[in-house]
Amino acid sequence: MTEPASAETASVRNPSARLIDGKAFAANLTQTIAHEVRAFHDRHQVTPGLAVVLVGNDPASEVYVRNKALQTHRAGMRSFMHMLPETTSQAELLALIGRLNHDPEIHGILVQLPLPAGLDPVAITNAIHPDKDVDGLGEVNAGRLALGQPGIVPCTPLGCLMLLKSELGDLRGLHAVIIGASNLVGRPMARLLLAEGCTVTVAHIDTRDTAALARQGDILVVATGCHGLVRGDWIKPGAAVIDVGITRISLPSGKTRLVGDVAFDEAVTRAGRITPVPGGVGPMTIACLLNNTLAAARRIVGGAG
Amino acid sequence: MTEPASAETASVRNPSARLIDGKAFAANLTQTIAHEVRAFHDRHQVTPGLAVVLVGNDPASEVYVRNKALQTHRAGMRSFMHMLPETTSQAELLALIGRLNHDPEIHGILVQLPLPAGLDPVAITNAIHPDKDVDGLGEVNAGRLALGQPGIVPCTPLGCLMLLKSELGDLRGLHAVIIGASNLVGRPMARLLLAEGCTVTVAHIDTRDTAALARQGDILVVATGCHGLVRGDWIKPGAAVIDVGITRISLPSGKTRLVGDVAFDEAVTRAGRITPVPGGVGPMTIACLLNNTLAAARRIVGGAG
């Protein structure tokens, strides 16, 4: 019953979409990875290691980096934190990346973005060795994904793809509409879904009738950072909706709430499946970082297990 | 009057599309490049040099390679041909590419595809230094294009883009539908048009209703190798149609004729603008190779002119 051709009927029978539980999926994936990390160590006497580099004192970045380190450690991997002052020069940062590239204990390197002004994020991202670029944001991994060659896929779109395949099975021939064309989500998502055999449309800030395009999507991925942008009538009945947006809004009560780019209460009556915010795509990102770090260690060590 | 919103009216007034004369455009571009090659030499005492490598005796490849060498020479550049036997090993070919990568007289390197069985086209294409990869087919240039960073763009989609911008001006907000998802044309074309601000749809062999999608395109780029695939009623009235296909068919008379992927006689009554076959996209490919070689020489020599 994962065939979207019949999903419209299904949504008439059940006017509320099935929730895609990213939190549970991510927890399962993390548990599987922890198990595989132990097996990898038993086989190769090597523990996968992830180096996370943070420059400056952005409070949000500090939270992200701490979370990544903690989950890496919990999955049984080694976690190395490099927290550098705001005054770090480009040359110093490149020198650190150079050392990490050659360090046999490090299989993944992640430089937390955004970087302070004066540091060139493109040059720094590209300085990470492609085999250790576990964020998949460097030019070589972007090229490998674009060309359909094996490489490291950015964590958030990889997480979205895992959820979609788990819900829908084979995606071949489905029309995927992606709203948002960032290098972090929209564009790599397009390349991934094309590789899965989807017909792919990318809409963005310059698109003229985004609602009409969105309504064509058997799959609708929204990553704009514009909360509540996608209304219920933008959604093809029965579609699988992946909401990557996450914004904290203030309520009249003075409390705050996390919301996505999709108007959830409307969308849930039209979609066949939908990710909630929070608890949908968000938890998948770190799980995919762990996934990519283990995969990198496997490639670097050269074994299959 | 390049605004497609009004193009439907225009096509009623004029039921025959304006032909996009790629042959004339390419001749002009080649002439401009020849002029700039002389100016570049006057400024830097360097003549741009292109190395073309052919392995084996595929007759079609021999024709392509000879044409490329001839046109390079005519544009005032140095042309170096390396014609290797079918028995060439991967190691020998990689060694040659290594020498060309380090040769200061060479600014562009092109390995003619397809390669004989036993040679890995991915490894060989990626062995070309990204700054000399004038076909733009290696992973680094694919990544740069995917990320919107400066790099070398594959010749055929670059030629298509030049024609479209020359005909339509600013492409921002237009819906571009691309039929065909190859690494040579369709996929890089999608990345290029997205970078120009188009909404982009990529359709391919697994797409369910290609005709309905095609009819949404203000721009329709067809690169399938399936001659006559796109019928007149697949075309949005007034659209700009770029036909990349080129197939030689036999006529009842025993003669042969070159035809494209678009049923030209039908399309010409609906489209606003259309490339003929031959004389449309075809001549642009070599002109863009010369363009890329000059641009590579400029980057390598480090000057602006």
XYZ file of C-alpha atoms in Angstrom:
610
model
C 0.000 0.000 0.000
C 2.950 2.332 -0.538
C 1.865 3.104 -4.112
C 0.953 6.815 -4.273
C -1.429 6.133 -7.187
C -3.823 4.718 -4.605
C -2.968 7.225 -1.915
C -5.765 9.622 -2.808
C -8.321 6.958 -1.999
C -6.485 6.182 1.207
C -6.632 9.804 2.292
C -10.381 9.887 1.706
C -10.752 6.888 3.983
C -8.452 8.464 6.532
C -8.425 12.244 6.469
C -5.419 12.505 8.774
C -1.965 11.784 7.380
C 0.260 9.122 8.829
C 3.023 10.790 10.867
C 6.573 9.980 9.832
C 8.339 9.418 13.137
C 11.854 10.687 12.465
C 12.703 10.557 16.150
C 12.038 6.816 16.388
C 13.736 6.160 13.034
C 16.821 8.105 14.129
C 16.943 6.286 17.476
C 16.800 2.936 15.680
C 19.445 3.985 13.189
C 21.726 5.222 15.962
C 21.314 1.922 17.810
C 22.160 -0.043 14.650
C 25.229 2.146 14.096
C 26.393 1.605 17.688
C 26.120 -2.138 17.120
C 28.047 -1.892 13.841
C 30.723 0.273 15.461
C 31.396 -2.528 17.941
C 31.505 -5.114 15.154
C 33.848 -2.885 13.153
C 36.149 -2.577 16.146
C 36.107 -6.327 16.728
C 37.093 -6.920 13.137
C 39.664 -4.154 12.585
C 40.709 -3.019 16.095
C 39.818 0.494 14.957
C 37.255 2.816 16.547
C 35.731 5.355 14.134
C 36.685 8.889 15.149
C 34.940 12.181 14.373
C 36.636 15.564 14.751
C 34.318 18.530 15.173
C 35.794 22.004 14.760
C 34.053 25.082 16.145
C 35.451 28.585 15.635
C 34.086 31.425 17.767
C 31.280 31.547 20.312
C 27.981 31.387 18.447
C 25.638 29.967 21.132
C 23.494 27.936 18.699
C 26.615 26.413 17.146
C 27.915 25.520 20.609
C 24.699 23.588 21.279
C 24.844 21.760 17.920
C 28.496 20.853 18.352
C 27.982 19.588 21.898
C 25.054 17.439 20.732
C 27.065 15.978 17.877
C 29.977 15.146 20.182
C 27.698 13.577 22.774
C 25.853 11.367 20.286
C 29.092 10.326 18.602
C 30.423 9.248 21.964
C 27.180 7.437 22.845
C 27.390 5.481 19.579
C 30.752 4.137 20.719
C 32.891 6.287 18.448
C 35.704 8.589 19.415
C 34.772 12.233 19.476
C 37.393 14.978 19.195
C 36.377 18.585 19.799
C 38.443 21.515 18.585
C 37.021 24.760 19.935
C 39.001 27.677 18.574
C 38.753 31.389 19.392
C 36.970 33.909 17.152
C 40.425 35.326 16.284
C 41.580 32.114 14.538
C 43.114 32.910 11.152
C 42.334 31.106 7.916
C 45.914 29.779 7.841
C 45.615 28.371 11.376
C 42.308 26.691 10.561
C 43.672 25.231 7.305
C 46.727 23.944 9.197
C 44.457 22.182 11.713
C 42.409 20.613 8.894
C 45.658 19.482 7.275
C 46.693 17.711 10.498
C 43.263 16.098 10.887
C 43.360 14.955 7.239
C 46.552 13.022 8.032
C 45.551 11.774 11.497
C 44.864 8.015 11.288
C 42.570 8.180 14.355
C 40.224 10.606 12.584
C 37.791 9.252 9.962
C 35.414 12.192 9.811
C 35.984 15.947 10.011
C 33.220 18.493 10.436
C 33.729 22.258 10.572
C 30.636 23.827 12.133
C 29.103 26.558 9.961
C 28.633 29.490 9.891
C 32.248 30.579 10.349
C 33.189 34.007 11.725
C 33.646 36.776 9.141
C 37.080 36.721 7.568
C 37.183 32.932 7.191
C 36.287 31.586 3.740
C 33.794 28.723 4.225
C 34.260 27.440 0.648
C 38.058 27.177 0.896
C 37.816 25.619 4.364
C 35.122 23.100 3.446
C 37.071 22.077 0.348
C 40.260 21.653 2.404
C 38.740 18.668 4.232
C 39.865 15.437 2.549
C 36.867 14.165 0.515
C 37.031 10.768 2.232
C 36.710 12.470 5.660
C 34.168 15.129 4.602
C 31.320 13.551 6.600
C 29.081 16.599 6.085
C 29.389 15.944 2.333
C 29.555 19.678 1.676
C 32.873 19.855 -0.206
C 33.118 20.187 -3.987
C 34.337 16.618 -4.570
C 31.440 14.976 -2.726
C 28.972 17.401 -4.329
C 30.399 16.377 -7.699
C 30.234 12.670 -6.919
C 26.572 13.043 -5.956
C 25.892 15.124 -9.072
C 27.517 12.473 -11.275
C 25.886 9.538 -9.495
C 29.232 8.225 -8.214
C 29.824 6.841 -4.712
C 30.579 9.565 -2.198
C 29.447 11.134 1.056
C 25.948 12.630 1.004
C 25.014 15.695 3.132
C 23.323 14.585 6.359
C 19.952 16.343 6.206
C 18.956 15.318 2.661
C 20.261 11.809 3.375
C 17.991 11.684 6.420
C 15.014 12.848 4.337
C 15.753 10.172 1.744
C 15.945 7.444 4.374
C 12.531 8.452 5.739
C 11.018 8.551 2.235
C 12.375 5.139 1.261
C 11.248 3.663 4.552
C 7.715 5.019 3.977
C 7.319 4.585 0.209
C 9.780 1.882 -0.809
C 10.922 2.306 -4.403
C 10.693 5.979 -5.416
C 11.206 5.403 -9.155
C 8.821 7.423 -11.327
C 7.404 9.529 -8.498
C 7.358 13.273 -9.047
C 9.337 14.947 -6.268
C 8.879 18.681 -5.837
C 11.503 20.402 -3.710
C 10.875 23.907 -2.419
C 14.155 25.603 -1.573
C 17.424 25.440 -3.510
C 20.129 25.675 -0.835
C 23.430 23.810 -1.055
C 22.713 22.338 2.369
C 19.327 20.740 1.582
C 17.399 21.560 -1.609
C 20.052 21.024 -4.256
C 21.609 17.823 -2.855
C 18.055 16.545 -2.205
C 17.308 17.058 -5.918
C 20.414 15.125 -6.917
C 19.575 12.290 -4.505
C 15.970 11.950 -5.652
C 17.028 12.068 -9.308
C 19.436 9.221 -8.572
C 16.466 7.302 -7.100
C 14.604 7.661 -10.407
C 12.228 10.439 -9.384
C 11.130 13.146 -11.756
C 12.430 16.196 -9.902
C 11.260 19.810 -9.815
C 13.176 22.429 -7.829
C 11.212 25.565 -6.897
C 12.640 28.542 -5.017
C 12.296 32.226 -4.250
C 12.083 33.152 -7.972
C 9.492 30.511 -8.856
C 6.287 32.023 -10.214
C 3.519 29.661 -9.094
C 5.029 27.542 -6.370
C 1.639 26.342 -5.103
C 0.676 24.890 -8.505
C 4.020 23.113 -8.777
C 3.841 21.838 -5.202
C 0.412 20.318 -5.935
C 2.059 18.067 -8.555
C 4.397 16.443 -6.046
C 3.887 12.822 -5.043
C 6.760 13.792 -2.738
C 7.023 17.338 -1.403
C 10.220 18.378 0.375
C 10.165 21.853 1.902
C 13.354 23.556 3.081
C 12.931 27.315 2.920
C 13.246 28.569 6.503
C 9.948 30.405 5.950
C 7.574 29.016 8.579
C 4.050 28.127 7.518
C 4.806 28.854 3.842
C 3.191 25.678 2.495
C -0.575 25.699 2.992
C -2.887 22.711 2.923
C -4.080 23.350 -0.623
C -0.473 23.277 -1.890
C -0.409 19.541 -1.205
C -1.424 16.798 -3.607
C -3.874 14.542 -1.768
C -1.963 11.539 -0.490
C 1.494 13.041 -1.008
C 4.452 12.336 1.269
C 5.449 15.652 2.830
C 8.911 16.194 4.317
C 9.214 19.408 6.291
C 12.852 20.374 6.829
C 12.103 23.841 8.219
C 12.407 24.540 11.919
C 11.698 27.971 13.390
C 11.024 28.983 16.982
C 8.018 31.300 17.128
C 6.579 33.243 20.058
C 3.015 32.472 21.081
C 0.563 35.067 22.500
C 0.958 33.317 25.854
C 4.609 34.353 25.870
C 5.744 30.764 25.394
C 7.614 29.661 22.273
C 7.045 26.777 19.906
C 9.031 25.050 17.152
C 7.238 25.073 13.788
C 8.093 23.962 10.279
C 7.753 25.443 6.806
C 4.482 23.560 6.318
C 1.205 24.676 7.938
C 0.915 21.343 9.711
C -2.747 21.482 10.840
C -3.874 22.080 7.248
C -1.380 19.744 5.622
C -2.201 16.798 7.835
C -5.716 16.632 6.325
C -4.393 16.356 2.745
C -1.045 14.569 2.901
C -0.735 10.795 2.946
C 2.313 10.986 5.194
C 3.978 13.938 6.857
C 6.935 14.651 9.138
C 6.051 16.586 12.294
C 8.155 19.490 13.579
C 9.833 18.790 15.930
C 10.451 15.033 15.787
C 10.543 14.612 12.016
C 13.626 15.460 9.965
C 15.565 17.118 12.811
C 16.692 13.980 14.684
C 17.793 12.357 11.399
C 20.602 14.845 10.776
C 22.884 13.747 13.632
C 22.012 10.067 13.048
C 23.157 10.504 9.419
C 26.346 12.190 10.607
C 27.096 9.059 12.649
C 26.156 6.933 9.623
C 28.560 8.910 7.420
C 31.370 8.707 9.974
C 31.095 4.920 10.225
C 30.933 4.659 6.423
C 34.029 6.870 6.126
C 35.908 4.692 8.617
C 34.917 1.610 6.603
C 36.220 3.148 3.381
C 39.437 4.433 4.962
C 40.222 1.190 6.757
C 39.355 -0.617 3.556
C 37.242 -3.375 5.014
C 33.629 -4.143 4.280
C 32.472 -4.529 7.837
C 9.320 41.114 -26.277
C 11.333 38.298 -24.767
C 8.805 37.867 -21.963
C 7.308 34.375 -22.326
C 4.142 35.525 -20.568
C 3.195 37.261 -23.815
C 4.645 34.629 -26.097
C 1.371 32.781 -26.602
C -0.118 35.870 -28.218
C 3.032 36.238 -30.304
C 2.724 32.687 -31.577
C -0.836 33.326 -32.667
C 0.341 36.321 -34.650
C 3.211 34.313 -36.089
C 2.562 30.589 -36.294
C 6.160 29.736 -37.170
C 8.840 29.818 -34.467
C 11.922 31.949 -34.783
C 14.896 29.709 -35.582
C 17.806 29.863 -33.171
C 20.840 29.945 -35.450
C 23.466 28.082 -33.463
C 25.747 27.883 -36.468
C 25.966 31.663 -36.792
C 26.231 32.130 -33.024
C 29.065 29.590 -32.842
C 30.894 31.214 -35.763
C 30.664 34.590 -34.043
C 31.804 33.166 -30.720
C 34.752 31.413 -32.377
C 35.763 34.658 -34.089
C 35.598 36.548 -30.783
C 37.684 33.840 -29.104
C 40.306 34.005 -31.893
C 40.546 37.748 -31.325
C 40.885 37.282 -27.565
C 43.517 34.568 -28.036
C 45.672 37.099 -29.915
C 45.122 39.742 -27.224
C 45.970 37.171 -24.544
C 49.181 36.310 -26.342
C 50.108 39.995 -26.730
C 49.648 40.522 -23.017
C 51.172 37.332 -21.598
C 53.327 35.865 -24.402
C 51.385 32.642 -23.878
C 49.311 30.782 -26.470
C 46.481 28.682 -25.003
C 47.085 24.993 -25.681
C 44.575 22.132 -25.827
C 45.603 18.468 -25.622
C 43.133 15.980 -27.069
C 43.612 12.318 -26.223
C 42.029 9.571 -28.324
C 42.390 5.900 -27.419
C 41.495 3.294 -30.032
C 39.998 3.612 -33.503
C 36.319 4.458 -33.147
C 35.588 6.182 -36.497
C 33.081 8.690 -35.072
C 35.529 9.649 -32.310
C 38.263 10.141 -34.917
C 36.051 12.626 -36.758
C 35.156 14.524 -33.560
C 38.772 14.697 -32.435
C 39.991 15.907 -35.828
C 37.319 18.637 -35.854
C 38.238 19.778 -32.379
C 41.940 19.942 -33.274
C 41.244 21.815 -36.498
C 39.018 24.420 -34.884
C 41.429 24.890 -31.996
C 44.193 25.566 -34.467
C 42.005 27.938 -36.493
C 41.228 29.945 -33.368
C 44.955 30.584 -32.995
C 45.529 28.129 -30.139
C 48.001 25.293 -29.964
C 46.495 21.894 -30.550
C 48.197 18.728 -29.349
C 46.836 15.355 -30.439
C 47.625 12.131 -28.608
C 46.279 9.175 -30.559
C 46.918 5.992 -28.625
C 46.337 2.368 -29.626
C 43.351 0.327 -28.383
C 45.824 -1.685 -26.270
C 46.754 1.306 -24.076
C 46.584 0.379 -20.389
C 44.932 2.422 -17.667
C 48.371 3.047 -16.111
C 49.786 4.333 -19.399
C 46.829 6.653 -19.925
C 47.007 7.949 -16.345
C 50.739 8.553 -16.785
C 50.068 10.604 -19.927
C 47.413 12.654 -18.124
C 49.878 13.220 -15.280
C 52.442 14.620 -17.727
C 49.838 16.843 -19.417
C 48.662 18.092 -15.991
C 52.223 19.341 -15.340
C 52.966 20.615 -18.867
C 52.963 24.453 -18.810
C 52.147 24.603 -22.552
C 48.867 22.749 -21.963
C 45.893 24.643 -20.508
C 43.152 22.227 -21.464
C 43.013 18.418 -21.573
C 40.242 16.415 -23.184
C 40.014 12.631 -23.251
C 37.584 11.616 -25.980
C 34.804 9.334 -24.751
C 33.802 6.545 -24.987
C 37.008 4.775 -23.978
C 37.741 1.170 -24.995
C 36.576 -1.519 -22.555
C 39.038 -2.059 -19.728
C 39.691 1.639 -19.188
C 37.747 3.279 -16.347
C 36.265 6.538 -17.696
C 35.482 7.857 -14.193
C 39.025 7.402 -12.870
C 40.512 8.819 -16.057
C 38.212 11.844 -16.231
C 38.876 12.596 -12.558
C 42.645 12.315 -13.120
C 42.612 15.452 -15.285
C 43.550 18.480 -13.144
C 40.290 20.389 -12.472
C 41.779 23.614 -13.829
C 42.558 21.880 -17.155
C 39.350 19.796 -17.347
C 37.910 21.810 -20.267
C 35.128 19.274 -20.836
C 34.009 20.004 -17.260
C 33.181 16.329 -16.745
C 35.339 15.604 -13.678
C 33.963 15.389 -10.145
C 35.479 18.673 -8.965
C 33.966 20.755 -11.762
C 30.650 18.922 -11.419
C 30.753 19.795 -7.713
C 31.606 23.434 -8.352
C 28.674 23.729 -10.738
C 26.392 21.933 -8.262
C 27.456 24.323 -5.471
C 27.276 27.447 -7.640
C 31.031 28.029 -7.390
C 33.262 29.131 -10.285
C 34.437 26.207 -12.388
C 34.448 24.745 -15.879
C 31.019 23.945 -17.327
C 30.466 21.032 -19.776
C 30.491 22.305 -23.359
C 27.075 21.238 -24.673
C 24.940 22.574 -21.803
C 27.067 25.734 -21.771
C 26.293 26.174 -25.471
C 22.574 25.681 -24.824
C 22.672 28.275 -22.049
C 24.451 30.806 -24.273
C 21.756 30.395 -26.936
C 18.957 30.744 -24.379
C 20.423 33.870 -22.788
C 21.031 35.393 -26.187
C 17.396 34.753 -27.162
C 15.584 35.422 -23.875
C 17.890 37.634 -21.834
C 17.365 37.156 -18.105
C 16.056 33.632 -17.416
C 15.101 34.236 -13.769
C 11.699 32.804 -12.849
C 11.190 30.898 -16.102
C 10.211 27.238 -15.768
C 12.793 25.121 -17.564
C 11.840 21.526 -18.303
C 14.738 19.254 -19.238
C 14.031 15.883 -20.818
C 16.989 13.564 -20.327
C 19.143 13.185 -17.212
C 22.611 12.328 -18.558
C 25.819 13.563 -16.930
C 26.852 15.005 -20.285
C 23.818 17.232 -20.888
C 20.641 16.927 -18.811
C 22.033 17.050 -15.275
C 24.591 19.831 -15.779
C 21.933 21.733 -17.775
C 19.652 21.529 -14.728
C 22.397 22.879 -12.465
C 23.161 25.723 -14.896
C 19.527 26.779 -15.292
C 18.965 26.616 -11.539
C 21.953 28.928 -11.103
C 20.272 31.316 -13.578
C 17.187 31.457 -11.353
C 14.962 29.126 -13.371
C 12.495 26.777 -11.761
C 13.834 23.452 -13.050
C 12.141 20.129 -13.760
C 14.175 17.118 -14.886
C 12.205 14.381 -16.674
C 13.670 11.121 -17.920
C 12.981 7.540 -18.897
C 11.095 6.828 -15.636
C 8.923 9.940 -15.785
C 5.213 9.130 -15.915
C 3.638 11.921 -17.983
C 6.512 13.596 -19.753
C 4.221 15.361 -22.238
C 2.249 17.110 -19.476
C 5.457 18.219 -17.783
C 6.997 19.365 -21.067
C 3.935 21.534 -21.728
C 4.760 23.542 -18.574
C 8.167 24.599 -19.848
C 8.820 28.198 -20.829
C 12.126 26.609 -21.773
C 12.248 23.018 -23.043
C 15.630 21.320 -23.399
C 15.551 17.863 -24.969
C 18.554 15.541 -24.809
C 17.397 11.940 -25.011
C 18.907 10.505 -28.189
C 15.390 9.353 -29.104
C 14.602 11.059 -32.397
C 11.179 12.634 -32.852
C 10.224 11.938 -29.210
C 8.834 15.407 -28.513
C 5.655 16.079 -30.506
C 4.139 19.463 -31.275
C 1.500 19.203 -28.562
C 4.215 18.643 -25.909
C 5.279 22.259 -26.345
C 3.902 25.227 -24.448
C 2.896 27.840 -27.045
C 5.693 30.375 -27.302
C 8.286 28.270 -25.477
C 11.980 28.312 -26.325
C 12.887 24.793 -27.484
C 16.494 23.555 -27.442
C 16.945 20.260 -29.258
C 20.228 18.591 -28.294
C 19.485 15.296 -30.020
C 21.132 14.391 -33.288
C 20.446 11.098 -35.057
C 21.142 10.091 -38.662
C 18.079 8.376 -40.131
C 17.624 6.648 -43.473
C 15.000 8.033 -45.833
C 12.906 5.890 -48.219
C 14.984 7.385 -51.061
C 18.058 5.685 -49.610
C 19.546 9.009 -48.578
C 20.121 9.876 -44.922
C 19.197 12.908 -42.887
C 20.150 14.326 -39.473
C 17.187 14.772 -37.146
C 16.718 15.843 -33.552
C 14.716 14.607 -30.578
C 11.943 17.093 -31.395
C 9.455 16.556 -34.250
C 10.563 19.804 -35.837
C 7.737 20.323 -38.361
C 5.146 20.096 -35.575
C 7.140 21.984 -32.973
C 7.877 24.935 -35.202
C 4.151 25.830 -35.264
C 3.932 25.978 -31.442
C 7.315 27.103 -30.140
C 8.326 30.754 -29.897
C 11.927 29.886 -30.705
C 13.544 26.594 -31.672
C 16.963 25.239 -32.576
C 17.088 23.382 -35.903
C 18.950 20.078 -36.337
C 21.560 20.353 -37.758
C 22.761 23.930 -37.236
C 21.381 24.480 -33.730
C 23.137 23.149 -30.644
C 25.711 21.047 -32.529
C 28.071 23.824 -33.629
C 28.032 25.349 -30.127
C 29.813 22.397 -28.511
C 33.216 22.928 -30.133
C 32.897 26.720 -29.794
C 32.357 26.222 -26.051
C 35.380 23.917 -25.896
C 37.480 26.764 -27.321
C 35.807 29.145 -24.859
C 36.674 26.844 -21.944
C 40.275 26.405 -23.123
C 40.836 30.158 -23.308
C 39.186 30.608 -19.898
C 41.412 27.856 -18.452
C 44.531 29.543 -19.866
C 43.433 32.833 -18.303
C 42.958 31.207 -14.898
C 46.234 29.263 -15.071
C 48.287 32.226 -16.260
C 46.544 34.266 -13.605
C 45.795 37.338 -15.692
C 42.416 38.815 -16.436
C 42.855 39.253 -20.159
